[in-house]
mmCIF file of C-alpha atoms in Angstrom:
data_model
loop_
_atom_site.group_PDB
_atom_site.id
_atom_site.type_symbol
_atom_site.label_atom_id
_atom_site.label_comp_id
_atom_site.label_asym_id
_atom_site.label_seq_id
_atom_site.Cartn_x
_atom_site.Cartn_y
_atom_site.Cartn_z
ATOM 1 C CA MET A 1 -8.157 31.582 -10.861
ATOM 2 C CA THR A 2 -9.739 30.022 -8.156
ATOM 3 C CA ASP A 3 -8.349 28.448 -4.913
ATOM 4 C CA HIS A 4 -9.235 25.101 -5.293
ATOM 5 C CA HIS A 5 -6.114 22.276 -4.861
ATOM 6 C CA ASP A 6 -8.008 19.173 -7.783
ATOM 7 C CA ASP A 7 -5.652 16.560 -9.293
ATOM 8 C CA THR A 8 -3.921 19.737 -12.153
ATOM 9 C CA THR A 9 -2.181 21.136 -9.797
ATOM 10 C CA ALA A 10 -0.876 18.031 -8.523
ATOM 11 C CA ALA A 11 -0.248 16.807 -11.778
ATOM 12 C CA ARG A 12 1.982 19.819 -12.686
ATOM 13 C CA LEU A 13 4.197 18.742 -9.301
ATOM 14 C CA PHE A 14 4.330 15.677 -8.729
ATOM 15 C CA GLY A 15 2.497 14.253 -12.060
ATOM 16 C CA PRO A 16 -0.941 12.512 -13.140
ATOM 17 C CA VAL A 17 -2.403 10.855 -10.385
ATOM 18 C CA THR A 18 -3.620 8.049 -11.710
ATOM 19 C CA ASP A 19 -6.131 5.283 -11.371
ATOM 20 C CA THR A 20 -3.477 2.813 -10.886
ATOM 21 C CA ASP A 21 -2.361 5.195 -7.923
ATOM 22 C CA ARG A 22 -6.310 5.469 -6.083
ATOM 23 C CA ARG A 23 -6.396 1.581 -7.216
ATOM 24 C CA ARG A 24 -2.739 0.774 -5.086
ATOM 25 C CA TRP A 25 -3.500 2.577 -2.513
ATOM 26 C CA GLN A 26 -7.299 1.043 -2.056
ATOM 27 C CA ILE A 27 -5.859 -2.663 -1.995
ATOM 28 C CA GLN A 28 -3.181 -1.103 0.524
ATOM 29 C CA SER A 29 -5.730 0.453 2.388
ATOM 30 C CA HIS A 30 -7.453 -2.664 2.872
ATOM 31 C CA ALA A 31 -4.376 -4.593 4.258
ATOM 32 C CA ALA A 32 -4.133 -2.268 5.804
ATOM 33 C CA LEU A 33 -8.116 -2.520 7.824
ATOM 34 C CA ALA A 34 -7.643 -6.109 7.771
ATOM 35 C CA THR A 35 -4.488 -6.079 10.138
ATOM 36 C CA VAL A 36 -6.930 -2.953 12.839
ATOM 37 C CA LEU A 37 -10.031 -6.061 12.402
ATOM 38 C CA SER A 38 -7.619 -8.554 13.499
ATOM 39 C CA ARG A 39 -6.341 -6.435 16.919
ATOM 40 C CA ALA A 40 -10.336 -4.724 17.098
ATOM 41 C CA PHE A 41 -11.878 -8.171 17.120
ATOM 42 C CA THR A 42 -8.677 -10.025 20.235
ATOM 43 C CA ALA A 43 -9.145 -6.478 21.924
ATOM 44 C CA GLN A 44 -12.982 -7.209 21.547
ATOM 45 C CA LEU A 45 -14.317 -3.984 20.238
ATOM 46 C CA VAL A 46 -17.732 -3.656 18.657
ATOM 47 C CA PRO A 47 -17.608 -3.777 14.775
ATOM 48 C CA LEU A 48 -18.264 -0.513 12.762
ATOM 49 C CA VAL A 49 -19.271 0.212 9.376
ATOM 50 C CA TRP A 50 -16.353 1.315 6.991
ATOM 51 C CA THR A 51 -16.133 2.660 3.795
ATOM 52 C CA LEU A 52 -12.947 3.133 1.676
ATOM 53 C CA GLY A 53 -12.008 6.432 0.681
ATOM 54 C CA GLN A 54 -10.869 6.392 -3.663
ATOM 55 C CA THR A 55 -7.550 7.026 -1.998
ATOM 56 C CA GLY A 56 -7.917 5.024 0.176
ATOM 57 C CA GLN A 57 -8.545 6.533 3.284
ATOM 58 C CA LEU A 58 -11.316 4.699 6.322
ATOM 59 C CA THR A 59 -13.744 6.233 7.708
ATOM 60 C CA GLY A 60 -15.552 4.210 10.829
ATOM 61 C CA ARG A 61 -18.577 4.808 11.700
ATOM 62 C CA VAL A 62 -20.588 3.819 15.085
ATOM 63 C CA PRO A 63 -23.950 1.746 14.283
ATOM 64 C CA THR A 64 -26.261 3.866 16.525
ATOM 65 C CA LEU A 65 -29.453 1.615 15.918
ATOM 66 C CA ASP A 66 -31.191 0.465 18.796
ATOM 67 C CA ARG A 67 -27.940 2.719 20.982
ATOM 68 C CA THR A 68 -28.271 4.382 24.209
ATOM 69 C CA ALA A 69 -25.870 7.820 23.408
ATOM 70 C CA ALA A 70 -24.543 6.705 26.533
ATOM 71 C CA GLN A 71 -23.313 3.135 24.618
ATOM 72 C CA ILE A 72 -22.743 5.427 20.878
ATOM 73 C CA ARG A 73 -20.344 7.768 22.863
ATOM 74 C CA GLU A 74 -18.136 4.621 24.614
ATOM 75 C CA ILE A 75 -17.910 2.655 21.089
ATOM 76 C CA TYR A 76 -16.538 5.675 19.666
ATOM 77 C CA THR A 77 -14.172 6.151 22.899
ATOM 78 C CA ALA A 78 -13.222 2.997 22.579
ATOM 79 C CA TRP A 79 -11.636 3.103 18.500
ATOM 80 C CA VAL A 80 -10.664 6.540 19.786
ATOM 81 C CA ASP A 81 -8.483 5.105 22.049
ATOM 82 C CA PHE A 82 -7.407 1.552 20.346
ATOM 83 C CA LEU A 83 -6.413 3.854 17.874
ATOM 84 C CA MET A 84 -5.203 6.910 19.505
ATOM 85 C CA LEU A 85 -6.398 9.596 16.971
ATOM 86 C CA PRO A 86 -4.634 13.243 18.071
ATOM 87 C CA ASN A 87 -7.663 15.067 16.365
ATOM 88 C CA GLN A 88 -10.771 14.882 17.746
ATOM 89 C CA ARG A 89 -14.041 16.917 17.647
ATOM 90 C CA GLU A 90 -17.667 17.116 18.413
ATOM 91 C CA HIS A 91 -20.145 19.035 17.772
ATOM 92 C CA THR A 92 -24.076 19.846 18.465
ATOM 93 C CA GLY A 93 -26.453 20.947 16.183
ATOM 94 C CA GLY A 94 -30.728 20.451 16.412
ATOM 95 C CA ASP A 95 -29.718 17.112 14.544
ATOM 96 C CA GLY A 96 -27.806 15.947 17.192
ATOM 97 C CA THR A 97 -24.008 15.760 18.487
ATOM 98 C CA HIS A 98 -21.428 15.084 16.179
ATOM 99 C CA LEU A 99 -18.746 12.882 17.151
ATOM 100 C CA THR A 100 -15.634 12.600 14.425
ATOM 101 C CA ALA A 101 -12.139 11.856 14.920
ATOM 102 C CA ILE A 102 -9.027 11.353 12.418
ATOM 103 C CA GLY A 103 -5.002 10.437 13.391
ATOM 104 C CA ASN A 104 -3.591 8.056 10.977
ATOM 105 C CA ILE A 105 -2.034 4.447 10.908
ATOM 106 C CA PRO A 106 0.836 2.802 9.360
ATOM 107 C CA ASP A 107 0.203 -0.280 6.258
ATOM 108 C CA ARG A 108 0.641 -3.816 6.431
ATOM 109 C CA SER A 109 4.627 -3.465 6.287
ATOM 110 C CA GLY A 110 4.987 -0.605 9.118
ATOM 111 C CA GLY A 111 5.822 1.732 6.638
ATOM 112 C CA LEU A 112 3.837 4.261 4.880
ATOM 113 C CA VAL A 113 0.829 5.576 6.514
ATOM 114 C CA ARG A 114 -2.811 5.733 6.606
ATOM 115 C CA ALA A 115 -5.678 8.109 6.983
ATOM 116 C CA ILE A 116 -8.532 7.403 9.237
ATOM 117 C CA GLY A 117 -11.085 8.256 11.038
ATOM 118 C CA ILE A 118 -14.234 7.136 13.680
ATOM 119 C CA THR A 119 -17.213 8.612 13.439
ATOM 120 C CA ALA A 120 -20.850 8.522 15.598
ATOM 121 C CA HIS A 121 -23.992 10.316 14.824
ATOM 122 C CA ILE A 122 -26.074 11.255 17.850
ATOM 123 C CA TYR A 123 -29.781 12.258 18.445
ATOM 124 C CA PRO A 124 -32.092 13.817 19.851
ATOM 125 C CA HIS A 125 -34.213 10.034 20.505
ATOM 126 C CA HIS A 126 -30.239 8.515 21.692
ATOM 127 C CA ASP A 127 -30.817 10.042 24.633
ATOM 128 C CA LEU A 128 -34.071 8.668 25.539
ATOM 129 C CA ALA A 129 -33.190 6.236 28.892
ATOM 130 C CA ASP A 130 -34.518 3.432 27.026
ATOM 131 C CA PRO A 131 -36.045 3.973 23.734
ATOM 132 C CA ALA A 132 -37.563 0.959 23.260
ATOM 133 C CA ALA A 133 -40.258 1.928 25.710
ATOM 134 C CA VAL A 134 -41.216 4.908 23.604
ATOM 135 C CA ASP A 135 -44.538 4.249 21.844
ATOM 136 C CA PRO A 136 -44.349 5.280 18.977
ATOM 137 C CA THR A 137 -48.388 6.131 18.801
ATOM 138 C CA THR A 138 -48.587 8.897 21.854
ATOM 139 C CA GLU A 139 -47.884 12.632 21.353
ATOM 140 C CA GLU A 140 -44.039 11.817 22.446
ATOM 141 C CA CYS A 141 -42.935 10.809 19.175
#
């Protein structure tokens, strides 16, 4: 017997999860994201890279190209504060620092909540003061 939870468990309790359910959740989350993006534009937040999951969860990823570690962290913090995400984690490993925050936002009607997360990855090279100043032909890279 397995310990994992899947759609068959949900089917026994509430009926099967259908593609129609998944489409509805995605459409509702898409509408909620439109509201978030409109308000973020007004707040002049840096645009993120957004992903919409199969069951409607939203994930925003901080763009890191040509940014320092401090800039990446600043963008991440601004979005976490803007969305008031209560659950934040930071993990540092050999490939850098992973920042993750999760929480919920209301849907467009102010009713149902939508899961949302913000992530950022700070690679070791982002800690350089000026990434453009590194010459790739030297041994520094």
